[in-house]
Tab-separated table of C-alpha atoms and ligand atoms in Angstrom:
chain	number	residue	atom	x	y	z
A	4	MET	CA	89.138	142.110	111.958
A	5	THR	CA	85.808	141.244	109.989
A	6	THR	CA	85.429	137.844	107.984
A	7	ALA	CA	82.931	137.666	105.793
A	8	LEU	CA	79.969	135.520	106.729
A	9	PRO	CA	77.797	132.982	104.708
A	10	ALA	CA	74.234	134.407	103.327
A	11	ILE	CA	72.221	131.272	104.385
A	12	LEU	CA	68.854	129.804	103.937
A	13	PHE	CA	66.677	127.415	104.791
A	14	VAL	CA	64.525	125.410	102.211
A	15	CYS	CA	61.194	123.411	102.422
A	16	LEU	CA	58.256	122.605	100.914
A	17	GLY	CA	55.733	125.784	101.917
A	18	ASN	CA	58.116	127.535	103.907
A	19	ILE	CA	55.390	128.113	106.097
A	20	CYS	CA	57.012	125.114	108.738
A	21	ARG	CA	60.020	123.826	109.122
A	22	SER	CA	62.355	126.898	106.556
A	23	PRO	CA	60.610	129.772	108.323
A	24	LEU	CA	61.650	127.510	112.191
A	25	ALA	CA	65.036	126.754	111.052
A	26	GLU	CA	65.710	130.925	109.677
A	27	ALA	CA	64.424	131.380	113.635
A	28	ALA	CA	66.877	129.201	115.322
A	29	LEU	CA	69.356	130.257	112.829
A	30	ARG	CA	68.976	133.870	113.968
A	31	THR	CA	68.097	133.604	117.258
A	32	GLU	CA	71.716	132.121	117.470
A	33	ALA	CA	73.245	134.547	115.497
A	34	ALA	CA	71.846	137.371	117.655
A	35	ARG	CA	73.608	135.588	120.952
A	36	HIS	CA	77.114	135.425	119.264
A	37	ASN	CA	76.590	138.772	117.725
A	38	LEU	CA	76.762	138.124	114.249
A	39	ASN	CA	74.946	139.965	111.715
A	40	MET	CA	74.846	137.357	108.309
A	41	GLU	CA	72.067	137.249	106.358
A	42	ILE	CA	69.911	134.673	107.056
A	43	ASP	CA	66.243	133.351	104.265
A	44	SER	CA	64.225	131.091	104.058
A	45	ALA	CA	61.535	129.317	101.379
A	46	GLY	CA	59.803	126.588	99.896
A	47	THR	CA	60.474	124.362	96.677
A	48	GLY	CA	56.639	125.426	96.087
A	49	GLY	CA	54.731	128.306	95.728
A	50	TRP	CA	51.291	127.052	97.188
A	51	HIS	CA	51.895	129.704	100.374
A	52	ALA	CA	53.358	132.932	98.854
A	53	GLY	CA	52.610	136.326	100.865
A	54	ASP	CA	51.453	133.461	103.430
A	55	PRO	CA	52.709	134.126	107.182
A	56	PRO	CA	54.116	130.846	108.769
A	57	ASP	CA	51.841	128.343	110.365
A	58	PRO	CA	50.086	129.547	113.406
A	59	ARG	CA	50.663	126.434	115.480
A	60	ALA	CA	54.478	127.349	113.716
A	61	GLN	CA	54.392	130.803	114.578
A	62	ALA	CA	53.392	128.946	118.460
A	63	THR	CA	56.307	127.294	118.874
A	64	ALA	CA	58.949	130.112	117.134
A	65	ARG	CA	56.545	132.112	120.388
A	66	ARG	CA	56.900	129.584	123.078
A	67	HIS	CA	61.108	129.609	122.449
A	68	SER	CA	60.833	134.064	122.365
A	69	VAL	CA	61.222	134.186	118.809
A	70	ASP	CA	58.320	136.551	116.835
A	71	ILE	CA	57.342	135.004	113.527
A	72	SER	CA	54.435	136.551	112.496
A	73	ARG	CA	55.712	138.860	110.329
A	74	TYR	CA	57.797	136.729	108.125
A	75	GLN	CA	56.568	136.077	104.315
A	76	ALA	CA	56.463	132.832	102.452
A	77	ARG	CA	57.792	133.084	99.477
A	78	GLN	CA	59.521	130.587	96.397
A	79	VAL	CA	62.599	129.568	95.532
A	80	ARG	CA	64.120	131.847	92.680
A	81	PRO	CA	67.334	130.797	90.203
A	82	ASP	CA	68.706	133.924	92.497
A	83	ASP	CA	68.578	132.445	95.772
A	84	PHE	CA	71.390	129.731	94.228
A	85	HIS	CA	74.087	132.453	93.473
A	86	ARG	CA	73.067	135.106	96.193
A	87	PHE	CA	73.491	132.291	99.106
A	88	ASP	CA	76.723	130.364	100.483
A	89	HIS	CA	74.349	128.040	101.782
A	90	ILE	CA	71.238	126.370	101.011
A	91	PHE	CA	70.519	123.946	103.524
A	92	ALA	CA	67.407	120.968	102.937
A	93	LEU	CA	65.029	120.402	105.062
A	94	ASP	CA	64.402	116.418	104.024
A	95	PRO	CA	65.824	114.441	100.936
A	96	GLN	CA	62.954	115.292	98.949
A	97	ASN	CA	63.494	119.587	98.395
A	98	LEU	CA	67.059	119.016	98.054
A	99	ALA	CA	65.970	116.308	94.736
A	100	ASP	CA	64.160	118.838	94.118
A	101	LEU	CA	66.429	122.241	94.554
A	102	MET	CA	68.712	119.405	92.847
A	103	ARG	CA	66.417	119.463	90.029
A	104	VAL	CA	65.527	123.913	90.031
A	105	ALA	CA	69.709	124.770	90.504
A	106	PRO	CA	71.319	126.568	87.648
A	107	SER	CA	74.439	124.833	85.801
A	108	ASN	CA	76.621	127.962	87.219
A	109	ALA	CA	74.693	127.374	91.150
A	110	THR	CA	77.645	129.002	93.397
A	111	ALA	CA	76.026	127.939	96.123
A	112	ARG	CA	76.245	124.546	97.936
A	113	THR	CA	73.180	123.154	98.559
A	114	SER	CA	72.784	120.020	101.508
A	115	LEU	CA	70.823	118.193	103.141
A	116	LEU	CA	70.228	120.501	106.805
A	117	MET	CA	70.768	117.448	109.532
A	118	ASP	CA	74.009	116.386	107.574
A	119	LEU	CA	75.209	118.884	110.170
A	120	VAL	CA	74.060	117.205	112.786
A	121	PRO	CA	75.809	113.803	114.110
A	122	GLY	CA	73.977	110.839	113.968
A	123	ARG	CA	71.076	112.171	112.051
A	124	GLU	CA	73.247	112.730	108.293
A	125	GLY	CA	71.126	111.896	105.761
A	126	THR	CA	67.440	112.548	107.385
A	127	ALA	CA	64.142	114.840	107.555
A	128	VAL	CA	63.583	117.188	110.009
A	129	ILE	CA	59.595	115.349	108.924
A	130	ASP	CA	56.921	117.791	108.495
A	131	PRO	CA	54.846	118.643	111.356
A	132	TYR	CA	52.055	120.053	108.574
A	133	TYR	CA	49.818	116.853	109.801
A	134	GLY	CA	50.810	116.616	113.370
A	135	ASP	CA	49.934	118.334	116.775
A	136	GLU	CA	52.410	120.665	118.479
A	137	ALA	CA	54.092	117.532	119.780
A	138	ASP	CA	56.166	117.883	116.241
A	139	PHE	CA	56.198	120.809	116.291
A	140	GLU	CA	58.255	121.031	118.930
A	141	THR	CA	60.433	117.764	117.510
A	142	THR	CA	60.856	120.412	114.714
A	143	TRP	CA	62.438	123.470	117.071
A	144	ALA	CA	64.333	120.860	118.207
A	145	ASP	CA	65.725	119.338	114.600
A	146	VAL	CA	66.178	122.936	113.535
A	147	THR	CA	67.880	124.558	116.501
A	148	ARG	CA	70.130	121.571	117.183
A	149	ALA	CA	71.343	122.240	113.215
A	150	ALA	CA	71.319	125.713	113.740
A	151	ARG	CA	73.950	124.850	116.612
A	152	ALA	CA	76.184	123.297	114.422
A	153	ILE	CA	76.129	125.881	111.821
A	154	MET	CA	77.260	128.263	114.263
A	155	GLU	CA	80.161	125.584	115.179
A	156	ARG	CA	81.177	125.206	112.190
A	157	LEU	CA	81.808	129.462	111.777
A	158	ALA	CA	83.272	129.875	115.075
A	159	GLY	CA	85.728	126.293	114.665
B	207	4NP	P1	56.536	122.903	105.331
B	207	4NP	O1	55.511	121.791	105.567
B	207	4NP	O2	56.701	122.219	104.438
B	207	4NP	O3	56.849	122.720	106.750
B	207	4NP	O4	56.383	124.288	105.207
B	207	4NP	C1	53.844	121.856	104.669
B	207	4NP	C2	53.317	122.894	104.630
B	207	4NP	C3	52.048	122.912	103.754
B	207	4NP	C4	52.066	122.091	102.688
B	207	4NP	C5	52.524	121.226	103.206
B	207	4NP	C6	53.897	121.106	103.973
B	207	4NP	N1	50.720	121.600	102.372
B	207	4NP	O5	51.057	121.029	101.666
B	207	4NP	O6	50.201	122.698	101.948
């Protein structure tokens, strides 16, 4: 028997730091569980559209054995709210911005990513853009916790 797996989109501001790492973390968990799911990421802003992830995000993913060098940033679009079952915002501002652009007939469920992690409800995955390598590692740890929580929900 096959069960339809949800299509999942992660959204941050620029789609070059946090949401590509969230995409990579969930791809890693899905591969580990042999699940072939649709996973993508986007930004509420379009300034970096077409760009690869920030070099520090690429380096962080590489340290965790994931190659994200071919990811390309894009801005969230109205059809994402139909194409994906779940849209996870990386911080509360991203969530507010998503709610503002969501079409009225959206079918996707849009929520805050860290609401999935017990004890972290309502909190942000802090933007590491102005930070250093340790901040990017914190991002990786946060998105990995969230990705594991998503997998547990799918398994349950
Ligand atoms: P992200 O980080 O939202 O995690 O991709 C940022 C990337 C770029 C900018 C801000 C945050 N920026 O101002 O260009």
